[in-house]
Amino acid sequence: MDTLLAGKLALIVGGSGGIGAASSRKLAEAGARVVVTHTARSAEAAQRLAASLPGEGHLALPADVADTASLERLRDTLRDRFGEVLHILVNAAGFTKPVPHADLDALDDALIDRMFQVNWRGQFAAIRTFAPMLKASGDGLVVNISSIAGSTGVGSSIAYCAAKAGIDVMTRSLARALAPTVRVLGVAPGVVDTGFVPGRGADFNAKTAATTPLRRVATADDVADAVLACATALRFSTGTTVVVDGGRSL
Ligand SMILES: NC(=O)c1ccc[n+]([C@@H]2O[C@H](COP(=O)([O-])OP(=O)(O)OC[C@H]3O[C@@H](n4cnc5c(N)ncnc54)[C@H](OP(=O)(O)O)[C@@H]3O)[C@@H](O)[C@H]2O)c1
């Protein structure tokens, strides 16, 4: 185990998902104490993950990013347990539902609202809720998991692409607003081998790999390596989004 992040507290919102879990592991391996969040769907997986991480004192706690009150309860729990300071917040929660871009009727108001509620408002609400604790660290970091869909306009639905474009703008705006005590960075994967997009499996990944310059899709660890780099190597970067797509967006 490394000690680069020893003494740091990291909160991984969506920590029970593919990218969230891999990021939790990388940060714990670097010495951070990690809190992963889960919804009612993934409580057991999150508990197992927290128990399996290297190091001491990791926790799994509930939070639904669409329910700001649950984020505030999470903040109060962290304060009670660990005090006023949070060093790292990773926003890795998200969902999608594939909708062909030409099928305008299928992208109805309810789906658009849910897409922005979970994939944009939820990330902002998490940052708003934890900003005082991140500032109190004097050297805080937010990492927003975005997607190249936000810049290419190609993705599981037009609303998903738009929410991720909104995440990239949020990263830039908040990097200015929260400086100098908190850095805000994004990590934008292309296709990642997780269960994120319903209906996408090995066939889709193989086709994508064949048309990607580096000839494979990303693993969750590829993305987690970039999250770790934000916390360790990229010390003078803020307001920018690191693309981890094997050249897919070229
Ligand atoms: N996989 C890809 O190809 C890909 C590509 C580009 C970007 N991304 C982005 O990467 C991030 C993580 O995705 P992933 O690939 O790791 O997918 P994943 O394995 O499906 O993980 C998604 C996570 O988000 C959580 N989540 C969903 N709705 C939530 C809510 N309302 N409140 C709190 N947590 C919620 C899920 O928790 P539950 O399991 O409890 O629902 C799960 O932990 C997402 O932002 C996604 O847009 C993924």
Coordinates of C-alpha atoms and ligand atoms in Angstrom, one line a residue:
M1 CA 0.0 0.0 0.0
D2 CA 1.1 3.5 -0.9
T3 CA 1.1 6.5 1.5
L4 CA 0.6 9.4 -1.0
L5 CA -3.0 10.0 0.3
A6 CA -2.4 9.0 3.9
G7 CA -4.6 11.0 6.3
K8 CA -7.0 12.0 3.5
L9 CA -10.7 11.3 3.6
A10 CA -12.3 10.5 0.2
L11 CA -16.0 10.3 -0.5
I12 CA -17.0 8.4 -3.6
V13 CA -20.6 9.1 -4.5
G14 CA -21.8 6.1 -6.6
G15 CA -18.9 4.2 -5.1
S16 CA -20.7 0.9 -5.5
G17 CA -20.7 1.2 -9.4
G18 CA -18.0 0.0 -11.7
I19 CA -16.0 3.2 -12.0
G20 CA -16.8 4.2 -8.4
A21 CA -15.6 0.9 -7.0
A22 CA -12.4 1.0 -9.0
S23 CA -11.7 4.6 -7.9
S24 CA -12.4 3.7 -4.3
R25 CA -9.8 0.9 -4.5
K26 CA -7.1 3.1 -6.1
L27 CA -7.6 5.8 -3.5
A28 CA -7.6 3.3 -0.7
E29 CA -4.4 1.7 -2.1
A30 CA -2.8 5.2 -2.0
G31 CA -3.6 5.4 1.7
A32 CA -6.9 7.4 1.8
R33 CA -9.8 6.5 4.1
V34 CA -12.8 5.9 1.7
V35 CA -16.5 6.4 2.2
V36 CA -18.6 4.8 -0.6
T37 CA -22.2 5.7 -1.1
H38 CA -24.9 3.3 -2.2
T39 CA -28.6 3.4 -3.0
A40 CA -31.1 0.8 -1.6
R41 CA -30.3 -1.3 -4.7
S42 CA -26.6 -1.7 -3.9
A43 CA -26.2 -1.7 -0.1
E44 CA -24.7 -5.1 0.2
A45 CA -22.3 -4.7 -2.6
A46 CA -21.1 -1.4 -1.1
Q47 CA -20.7 -2.9 2.4
R48 CA -18.6 -5.8 0.8
L49 CA -16.5 -3.2 -1.1
A50 CA -15.8 -1.1 1.9
A51 CA -14.8 -4.2 3.9
S52 CA -12.5 -5.4 1.1
L53 CA -10.5 -2.1 0.7
P54 CA -6.9 -2.0 1.9
G55 CA -6.3 0.1 5.0
E56 CA -8.6 1.0 7.9
G57 CA -11.9 2.7 8.6
H58 CA -13.6 2.6 5.2
L59 CA -17.4 2.9 5.3
A60 CA -20.4 2.4 3.1
L61 CA -23.3 4.8 3.6
P62 CA -26.6 5.5 1.8
A63 CA -27.2 8.5 -0.4
D64 CA -29.5 9.2 -3.4
V65 CA -28.1 12.1 -5.4
A66 CA -31.7 12.9 -6.6
D67 CA -32.6 13.4 -2.9
T68 CA -30.6 16.3 -1.5
A69 CA -31.8 15.7 2.0
S70 CA -30.1 12.3 1.9
L71 CA -26.8 14.0 0.9
E72 CA -27.2 16.3 3.8
R73 CA -27.7 13.4 6.2
L74 CA -24.6 11.8 4.7
R75 CA -22.7 15.1 5.4
D76 CA -23.9 15.1 9.0
T77 CA -22.8 11.5 9.5
L78 CA -19.4 12.3 8.1
R79 CA -19.0 15.3 10.4
D80 CA -20.0 13.3 13.4
R81 CA -17.6 10.5 12.6
F82 CA -14.6 12.3 11.1
G83 CA -15.0 16.0 11.9
E84 CA -15.3 19.1 9.6
V85 CA -12.8 18.1 6.9
L86 CA -13.3 16.2 3.6
H87 CA -10.3 16.1 1.1
I88 CA -11.7 14.4 -2.0
L89 CA -15.2 14.1 -3.5
V90 CA -15.6 11.8 -6.5
N91 CA -18.9 12.2 -8.3
A92 CA -19.3 8.7 -9.9
A93 CA -23.1 8.3 -9.7
G94 CA -25.1 8.2 -12.9
F95 CA -27.7 6.3 -14.9
T96 CA -28.7 6.2 -18.5
K97 CA -31.3 4.7 -20.8
P98 CA -30.5 4.3 -24.5
V99 CA -32.7 6.3 -26.8
P100 CA -31.9 6.5 -30.6
H101 CA -31.1 10.2 -31.3
A102 CA -33.5 10.3 -34.3
D103 CA -36.5 9.1 -32.2
L104 CA -37.5 12.4 -30.7
D105 CA -40.7 11.1 -29.3
A106 CA -39.0 8.5 -27.2
L107 CA -37.0 11.2 -25.3
D108 CA -40.0 12.4 -23.3
D109 CA -40.1 15.1 -20.6
A110 CA -40.0 12.6 -17.8
L111 CA -36.9 10.9 -19.0
I112 CA -35.2 14.3 -19.7
D113 CA -36.0 15.5 -16.2
R114 CA -34.7 12.3 -14.6
M115 CA -31.6 12.4 -16.7
F116 CA -30.7 16.0 -15.5
Q117 CA -31.9 15.3 -11.9
V118 CA -29.5 12.4 -11.5
N119 CA -26.7 13.2 -13.9
W120 CA -26.4 17.0 -13.4
R121 CA -28.4 18.3 -10.4
G122 CA -27.2 15.4 -8.3
Q123 CA -23.5 16.2 -8.9
F124 CA -24.0 19.8 -8.2
A125 CA -26.0 19.1 -5.0
A126 CA -23.2 16.8 -3.8
I127 CA -20.6 19.5 -4.4
R128 CA -22.8 22.2 -2.8
T129 CA -23.4 20.0 0.2
F130 CA -19.7 19.1 0.8
A131 CA -18.1 22.4 -0.4
P132 CA -17.7 23.7 3.2
M133 CA -15.9 20.5 4.3
L134 CA -13.7 20.5 1.2
K135 CA -12.8 24.1 1.7
A136 CA -12.0 23.4 5.4
S137 CA -9.3 20.9 4.2
G138 CA -7.4 23.8 2.5
D139 CA -6.5 21.5 -0.3
G140 CA -9.8 19.9 -1.5
L141 CA -10.5 18.1 -4.7
V142 CA -13.7 17.3 -6.7
V143 CA -13.5 14.8 -9.5
N144 CA -16.6 14.7 -11.7
I145 CA -17.0 11.6 -13.9
S146 CA -18.1 13.0 -17.3
S147 CA -18.1 11.4 -20.7
I148 CA -16.8 12.2 -24.2
A149 CA -20.6 12.1 -25.0
G150 CA -20.6 15.7 -23.6
S151 CA -18.3 16.9 -26.3
T152 CA -18.9 14.6 -29.2
G153 CA -22.7 14.6 -29.0
V154 CA -22.6 10.8 -29.5
G155 CA -23.9 8.8 -26.6
S156 CA -26.8 6.8 -25.2
S157 CA -29.3 9.6 -25.6
I158 CA -29.3 13.3 -26.5
A159 CA -30.2 14.2 -22.9
Y160 CA -27.3 12.1 -21.6
C161 CA -24.9 13.9 -23.9
A162 CA -26.4 17.3 -22.7
A163 CA -26.1 16.4 -19.1
K164 CA -22.5 15.5 -19.5
A165 CA -21.8 18.7 -21.5
G166 CA -23.3 20.4 -18.5
I167 CA -20.9 18.5 -16.2
D168 CA -17.9 19.8 -18.2
V169 CA -19.2 23.4 -17.9
M170 CA -19.9 22.9 -14.2
T171 CA -16.3 21.7 -13.7
R172 CA -15.0 24.9 -15.3
S173 CA -17.4 27.2 -13.4
L174 CA -16.8 25.6 -10.0
A175 CA -13.1 25.5 -10.5
R176 CA -13.1 29.3 -10.6
A177 CA -15.7 29.6 -7.8
L178 CA -14.0 27.2 -5.3
A179 CA -10.4 28.2 -5.9
P180 CA -7.9 28.4 -4.3
T181 CA -8.9 25.9 -1.6
V182 CA -10.7 23.3 -3.8
R183 CA -9.6 22.1 -7.2
V184 CA -12.4 20.8 -9.6
L185 CA -11.5 18.3 -12.3
G186 CA -13.4 16.1 -14.7
V187 CA -12.6 12.7 -16.1
A188 CA -14.3 11.8 -19.4
P189 CA -14.2 8.2 -20.5
G190 CA -15.4 6.8 -23.8
V191 CA -16.9 3.4 -23.6
V192 CA -16.0 1.6 -20.3
D193 CA -16.6 -2.1 -19.6
T194 CA -19.1 -1.8 -16.8
G195 CA -22.8 -2.5 -16.7
F196 CA -23.7 1.1 -17.1
V197 CA -25.7 1.1 -20.4
P198 CA -28.5 -1.4 -20.4
G199 CA -28.3 -3.7 -23.4
R200 CA -24.6 -3.1 -24.1
G201 CA -22.5 -6.2 -23.7
A202 CA -19.5 -8.0 -25.2
D203 CA -20.7 -7.5 -28.8
F204 CA -21.0 -3.8 -28.4
N205 CA -17.6 -3.6 -26.7
A206 CA -15.9 -5.6 -29.4
K207 CA -17.4 -3.4 -32.2
T208 CA -16.4 -0.3 -30.3
A209 CA -12.9 -1.6 -29.7
A210 CA -12.4 -2.3 -33.4
T211 CA -13.1 1.3 -34.3
T212 CA -11.1 2.9 -31.4
P213 CA -7.6 4.0 -32.2
L214 CA -6.1 2.1 -29.2
R215 CA -8.2 -0.9 -30.2
R216 CA -10.0 -1.6 -26.9
V217 CA -12.6 -0.1 -24.6
A218 CA -11.6 1.2 -21.2
T219 CA -11.6 -0.8 -18.0
A220 CA -13.0 0.8 -14.9
D221 CA -9.3 0.8 -13.7
D222 CA -8.3 3.0 -16.6
V223 CA -10.8 5.6 -15.4
A224 CA -9.8 5.1 -11.8
D225 CA -6.1 5.7 -12.7
A226 CA -7.1 9.1 -14.0
V227 CA -9.1 9.9 -10.8
L228 CA -6.0 8.9 -8.8
A229 CA -3.9 11.1 -11.0
C230 CA -6.2 14.1 -10.3
A231 CA -5.5 13.6 -6.6
T232 CA -1.8 12.9 -6.8
A233 CA 0.0 13.9 -10.1
L234 CA -2.1 16.8 -11.5
R235 CA -1.5 19.1 -8.6
F236 CA -1.6 22.4 -10.6
S237 CA -4.7 21.5 -12.7
T238 CA -8.2 22.7 -12.1
G239 CA -11.2 23.3 -14.3
T240 CA -10.2 20.9 -16.9
T241 CA -11.4 17.4 -18.0
V242 CA -9.1 14.5 -18.6
V243 CA -10.2 12.4 -21.5
V244 CA -9.7 8.6 -21.1
D245 CA -11.1 7.2 -24.3
G246 CA -8.3 5.4 -26.2
G247 CA -8.6 8.0 -28.9
R248 CA -12.2 7.3 -29.6
S249 CA -13.2 11.0 -29.8
L250 CA -10.5 11.7 -32.4
Ligands
LIG1 N1 -19.6 2.8 -18.4 C1 -19.4 3.7 -19.4 O1 -19.3 3.3 -20.6 C2 -19.3 5.2 -19.1 C3 -18.8 6.0 -20.1 C4 -18.6 7.3 -19.9 C5 -19.0 7.8 -18.6 N2 -19.5 7.0 -17.7 C6 -20.0 7.6 -16.4 O2 -19.3 7.0 -15.3 C7 -20.1 7.1 -14.2 C8 -20.2 5.8 -13.5 O3 -20.7 4.8 -14.3 P1 -20.3 3.3 -14.3 O4 -19.8 2.9 -15.6 O5 -19.5 3.0 -13.1 O6 -21.8 2.6 -14.2 P2 -22.5 1.8 -13.0 O7 -21.6 0.6 -12.7 O8 -23.8 1.6 -13.5 O9 -22.4 2.7 -11.8 C9 -23.3 3.8 -11.6 C10 -23.4 4.1 -10.1 O10 -24.3 5.2 -10.0 C11 -25.1 4.9 -8.9 N3 -26.4 5.7 -9.0 C12 -27.3 5.6 -9.9 N4 -28.4 6.4 -9.6 C13 -28.1 7.0 -8.4 C14 -28.7 7.9 -7.6 N5 -29.9 8.4 -7.9 N6 -28.1 8.3 -6.4 C15 -26.9 7.7 -6.1 N7 -26.2 6.9 -6.8 C16 -26.8 6.5 -8.0 C17 -25.4 3.4 -9.0 O11 -25.8 3.0 -7.7 P3 -26.9 1.7 -7.7 O12 -26.1 0.6 -8.2 O13 -27.2 1.6 -6.3 O14 -28.0 2.1 -8.6 C18 -23.9 3.0 -9.3 O15 -23.2 2.9 -8.1 C19 -21.5 7.7 -14.6 O16 -21.5 9.0 -14.4 C20 -21.4 7.5 -16.1 O17 -22.2 8.5 -16.8 C21 -19.7 5.7 -17.9

